Short mmCIF file of C-alpha atoms and ligand atoms in Angstrom, two decimals:
data_model
loop_
_atom_site.label_atom_id
_atom_site.label_comp_id
_atom_site.label_asym_id
_atom_site.label_seq_id
_atom_site.Cartn_x
_atom_site.Cartn_y
_atom_site.Cartn_z
CA MET A 1 0.00 0.00 0.00
CA VAL A 2 1.29 3.47 -0.86
CA ARG A 3 0.99 5.85 2.06
CA VAL A 4 0.70 9.55 1.30
CA PHE A 5 1.78 11.98 3.97
CA LEU A 6 0.27 15.42 3.79
CA LEU A 7 2.22 18.30 5.29
CA PRO A 8 0.20 20.36 7.77
CA TYR A 9 0.97 23.55 5.81
CA PRO A 10 1.02 24.47 2.11
CA VAL A 11 4.43 24.28 0.46
CA SER A 12 5.12 26.97 -2.11
CA ARG A 13 6.58 25.30 -5.17
CA THR A 14 8.69 28.37 -5.94
CA LYS A 15 10.37 28.21 -2.52
CA CYS A 16 11.79 24.81 -3.44
CA PHE A 17 12.19 25.23 -7.20
CA PRO A 18 12.16 28.92 -8.17
CA ASP A 19 10.32 29.47 -11.44
CA LEU A 20 12.70 32.05 -12.85
CA SER A 21 10.33 33.04 -15.64
CA MET A 22 7.70 34.48 -13.26
CA GLU A 23 6.83 38.19 -13.40
CA PRO A 24 7.21 39.93 -10.04
CA ARG A 25 4.31 41.73 -8.43
CA ILE A 26 5.52 45.12 -7.18
CA ARG A 27 3.69 46.41 -4.11
CA ILE A 28 4.12 48.71 -1.10
CA GLU A 29 5.72 47.09 1.94
CA THR A 30 3.63 46.10 4.92
CA GLU A 31 4.80 45.67 8.51
CA MET A 32 4.81 41.91 7.98
CA ASP A 33 7.45 42.31 5.22
CA GLN A 34 10.04 44.02 7.39
CA ALA A 35 12.03 40.93 8.42
CA ALA A 36 12.16 39.72 4.80
CA ILE A 37 13.27 43.18 3.64
CA ARG A 38 16.12 43.04 6.15
CA ASP A 39 17.11 39.61 4.87
CA ILE A 40 16.99 40.73 1.21
CA ASN A 41 19.34 43.64 1.95
CA VAL A 42 21.75 41.56 4.05
CA THR A 43 22.00 38.80 1.44
CA ALA A 44 22.23 41.18 -1.55
CA PHE A 45 24.89 43.45 -0.01
CA GLY A 46 26.60 40.87 2.18
CA SER A 47 26.51 43.18 5.19
CA GLU A 48 24.06 44.61 7.73
CA THR A 49 24.76 48.24 6.71
CA GLU A 50 22.00 48.74 4.12
CA ALA A 51 19.48 46.77 6.19
CA ASP A 52 20.22 49.07 9.14
CA LEU A 53 19.89 52.08 6.85
CA VAL A 54 16.40 50.97 5.75
CA GLU A 55 15.31 50.53 9.37
CA ASP A 56 16.78 53.86 10.52
CA LEU A 57 15.15 55.74 7.62
CA ARG A 58 11.83 54.05 8.41
CA THR A 59 12.05 54.68 12.17
CA GLU A 60 13.13 58.29 11.78
CA GLY A 61 10.31 59.09 9.36
CA TYR A 62 12.33 59.71 6.19
CA ALA A 63 11.03 56.68 4.23
CA ARG A 64 8.61 57.93 1.59
CA LEU A 65 8.03 54.89 -0.62
CA SER A 66 9.12 51.34 0.14
CA LEU A 67 8.35 48.72 -2.51
CA VAL A 68 8.84 44.98 -2.56
CA ALA A 69 8.91 42.56 -5.48
CA GLU A 70 6.92 39.41 -4.77
CA ILE A 71 6.87 36.19 -6.75
CA ASN A 72 4.47 33.51 -5.54
CA ASP A 73 4.52 34.79 -1.95
CA VAL A 74 8.33 35.04 -1.92
CA LEU A 75 9.83 38.51 -1.51
CA THR A 76 12.69 38.74 -4.02
CA GLY A 77 13.60 42.44 -4.01
CA HIS A 78 13.19 45.77 -2.28
CA VAL A 79 13.68 49.48 -2.99
CA LEU A 80 13.37 52.52 -0.76
CA PHE A 81 12.84 56.18 -1.66
CA SER A 82 13.46 58.69 1.16
CA THR A 83 12.91 62.39 1.53
CA MET A 84 15.89 64.71 1.22
CA SER A 85 16.58 68.16 -0.19
CA ILE A 86 18.98 70.18 -2.31
CA LYS A 87 19.99 73.33 -0.49
CA GLY A 88 20.80 76.25 -2.78
CA GLU A 89 21.55 79.92 -2.48
CA TYR A 90 17.85 80.81 -2.64
CA GLY A 91 16.41 78.03 -0.51
CA ALA A 92 15.91 74.29 -0.57
CA VAL A 93 14.32 72.08 -3.23
CA ASP A 94 12.68 68.80 -2.26
CA ALA A 95 14.09 65.58 -3.69
CA LEU A 96 14.07 61.85 -3.04
CA ALA A 97 17.03 59.56 -2.41
CA LEU A 98 16.72 56.17 -4.10
CA ALA A 99 18.59 53.82 -1.72
CA PRO A 100 19.05 51.05 -1.12
CA LEU A 101 17.92 48.80 -3.97
CA ALA A 102 18.43 45.08 -3.44
CA VAL A 103 17.47 41.85 -5.18
CA ARG A 104 18.11 38.41 -3.67
CA PRO A 105 21.26 36.99 -5.34
CA GLU A 106 19.43 33.97 -6.83
CA TRP A 107 16.90 36.31 -8.48
CA GLN A 108 19.32 38.89 -9.92
CA ARG A 109 19.62 39.75 -13.64
CA ARG A 110 16.00 38.86 -14.34
CA GLY A 111 14.63 42.39 -14.51
CA ILE A 112 13.40 42.62 -10.91
CA GLY A 113 15.68 45.52 -9.90
CA SER A 114 14.65 47.47 -13.01
CA ARG A 115 10.95 46.84 -12.33
CA LEU A 116 11.30 48.07 -8.75
CA VAL A 117 12.97 51.29 -9.91
CA GLU A 118 10.54 51.89 -12.81
CA ASP A 119 7.43 51.31 -10.69
CA GLY A 120 8.92 53.40 -7.86
CA LEU A 121 9.66 56.33 -10.17
CA GLU A 122 6.15 56.16 -11.60
CA GLN A 123 4.59 56.24 -8.13
CA CYS A 124 6.88 59.12 -7.08
CA ARG A 125 5.90 61.04 -10.23
CA LYS A 126 2.20 60.48 -9.53
CA ALA A 127 2.72 61.70 -5.96
CA GLY A 128 4.13 64.96 -7.35
CA CYS A 129 7.79 64.37 -6.54
CA GLN A 130 10.14 66.13 -8.96
CA ILE A 131 13.73 65.00 -8.43
CA VAL A 132 15.30 61.65 -7.56
CA LEU A 133 18.99 61.22 -6.69
CA VAL A 134 20.85 57.93 -6.66
CA VAL A 135 24.37 56.60 -6.13
CA GLY A 136 25.03 53.40 -8.04
CA HIS A 137 26.10 51.54 -11.17
CA PRO A 138 26.00 54.07 -14.10
CA LYS A 139 25.12 51.36 -16.66
CA PHE A 140 22.17 50.05 -14.64
CA TYR A 141 20.74 53.42 -13.58
CA GLY A 142 21.56 55.07 -16.93
CA ARG A 143 19.14 52.67 -18.62
CA LEU A 144 16.48 53.80 -16.16
CA GLY A 145 16.78 57.50 -16.98
CA PHE A 146 19.40 58.64 -14.45
CA SER A 147 22.38 60.72 -15.50
CA ALA A 148 25.53 61.99 -13.78
CA LYS A 149 25.41 65.03 -16.06
CA LEU A 150 22.03 66.02 -14.65
CA ALA A 151 23.57 65.89 -11.17
CA GLU A 152 26.59 68.04 -12.03
CA ALA A 153 25.21 71.16 -10.37
CA ILE A 154 24.45 69.28 -7.17
CA ALA A 155 27.30 68.99 -4.68
CA SER A 156 27.30 65.76 -2.73
CA PRO A 157 29.69 63.65 -0.68
CA TYR A 158 29.08 61.00 -3.40
CA SER A 159 29.82 63.26 -6.41
CA GLY A 160 31.31 61.54 -9.45
CA GLU A 161 30.08 59.26 -12.22
CA THR A 162 28.08 57.14 -9.77
CA PHE A 163 26.11 60.11 -8.42
CA MET A 164 23.11 60.58 -10.71
CA ALA A 165 19.86 62.52 -10.92
CA GLN A 166 16.57 62.21 -12.74
CA GLY A 167 13.83 64.80 -13.12
CA LEU A 168 10.30 63.44 -13.00
CA SER A 169 8.90 66.28 -15.11
CA PRO A 170 10.54 67.97 -18.13
CA ASP A 171 11.89 71.03 -16.25
CA ALA A 172 12.32 69.50 -12.82
CA LEU A 173 16.09 69.97 -12.72
CA ARG A 174 16.27 73.24 -14.61
CA GLY A 175 18.23 75.80 -12.56
CA VAL A 176 18.58 73.44 -9.59
CA LYS A 177 21.97 74.10 -8.03
CA GLY A 178 23.06 73.40 -4.50
CA THR A 179 24.18 70.81 -2.01
CA ALA A 180 22.46 67.47 -1.48
CA GLN A 181 21.19 67.21 2.08
CA TYR A 182 20.87 63.51 2.86
CA PRO A 183 18.86 62.30 5.86
CA GLN A 184 21.02 61.74 8.92
CA PRO A 185 21.08 57.88 8.69
CA PHE A 186 23.09 58.15 5.44
CA SER A 187 26.00 59.61 7.43
CA LEU A 188 26.52 56.15 8.98
CA LEU A 189 27.30 54.57 5.59
C1 LIG B 201 22.04 45.95 -8.65
C2 LIG B 201 20.78 45.08 -8.49
C3 LIG B 201 19.78 45.78 -7.60
C4 LIG B 201 20.18 44.90 -9.89
O1 LIG B 201 19.00 44.13 -9.78
P1 LIG B 201 18.67 43.04 -10.90
O2 LIG B 201 17.32 42.53 -10.66
O3 LIG B 201 19.79 42.05 -10.92
O4 LIG B 201 18.76 43.96 -12.20
P2 LIG B 201 18.02 43.78 -13.58
O5 LIG B 201 17.88 42.34 -13.89
O6 LIG B 201 16.81 44.62 -13.61
O7 LIG B 201 19.06 44.45 -14.54
C5 LIG B 201 20.29 43.78 -14.81
C6 LIG B 201 21.36 44.81 -14.88
O8 LIG B 201 21.74 45.24 -13.58
C7 LIG B 201 23.13 45.52 -13.57
N1 LIG B 201 23.74 44.66 -12.58
C8 LIG B 201 23.22 43.57 -12.00
N2 LIG B 201 24.07 43.07 -11.11
C9 LIG B 201 25.15 43.87 -11.14
C10 LIG B 201 26.37 43.89 -10.44
N3 LIG B 201 26.68 42.96 -9.53
N4 LIG B 201 27.25 44.86 -10.72
C11 LIG B 201 26.97 45.79 -11.64
N5 LIG B 201 25.81 45.83 -12.34
C12 LIG B 201 24.94 44.88 -12.08
C13 LIG B 201 23.66 45.26 -14.95
O9 LIG B 201 23.60 46.48 -15.68
C14 LIG B 201 22.65 44.29 -15.50
O10 LIG B 201 22.55 44.35 -16.89
P3 LIG B 201 23.32 43.26 -17.76
O11 LIG B 201 22.83 41.93 -17.28
O12 LIG B 201 22.92 43.61 -19.16
O13 LIG B 201 24.79 43.46 -17.48
C15 LIG B 201 21.12 43.68 -7.93
O14 LIG B 201 22.10 43.09 -8.72
C16 LIG B 201 21.60 43.73 -6.49
O15 LIG B 201 20.80 43.63 -5.56
N6 LIG B 201 22.91 43.85 -6.30
C17 LIG B 201 23.50 43.86 -4.97
C18 LIG B 201 23.15 45.12 -4.23
C19 LIG B 201 23.46 46.37 -5.02
O16 LIG B 201 24.57 46.53 -5.55
N7 LIG B 201 22.46 47.28 -5.07
C20 LIG B 201 22.51 48.47 -5.86
C21 LIG B 201 23.04 49.58 -5.06
S1 LIG B 201 22.98 51.03 -6.04
#
């Protein structure tokens, strides 16, 4: 006689055998996602630093938009946009810092990071945000509309080819000149 044992809980097939062709669902984080978001950042960066940054930005009220990528109930990626400003001679202009962005190593190079950034930028645009700053790989972020040239007039501790800006409306960056004021938790990086 063949005996069949049923597990007392459902087993997600993707947890055992990831279906790498699946499209991620991008959604806003919930409180229940926070441990998984920490784990995504630790495994993607190989250190606690970015995971701590996410938690500090969240706790201190700077987190503006936090998105996760979900595939069959498994969280595979995360991106955070936080409030910051660009302080110029005539006052400050609001902006968002895109950081960190992380995709679980086994899910990388399948478009998940790009989807998180694209969906995030669209939601920021709809919310009326005008400028997004990022520090990262020029090839990756260049494909997503960021440019170091657009950030040239913005002084930052991260200035250089990896420091990039994107305007979310045609004239968003016109005449913007000043110093990037990052939220305090960034100083711990
Ligand atoms: C960078 C990262 C978020 C990209 O996410 P992803 O889902 O793999 O990216 P996508 O599949 O949408 O796009 C792939 C592109 O990302 C870039 N990319 C991915 N991994 C990269 C790496 N280790 N180094 C440099 N660029 C990388 C490449 O441009 C790649 O394009 P290619 O395959 O044509 O070379 C992901 O690799 C990651 O979490 N890395 C570790 C953490 C990190 O560096 N975060 C970014 C901080 S700015």
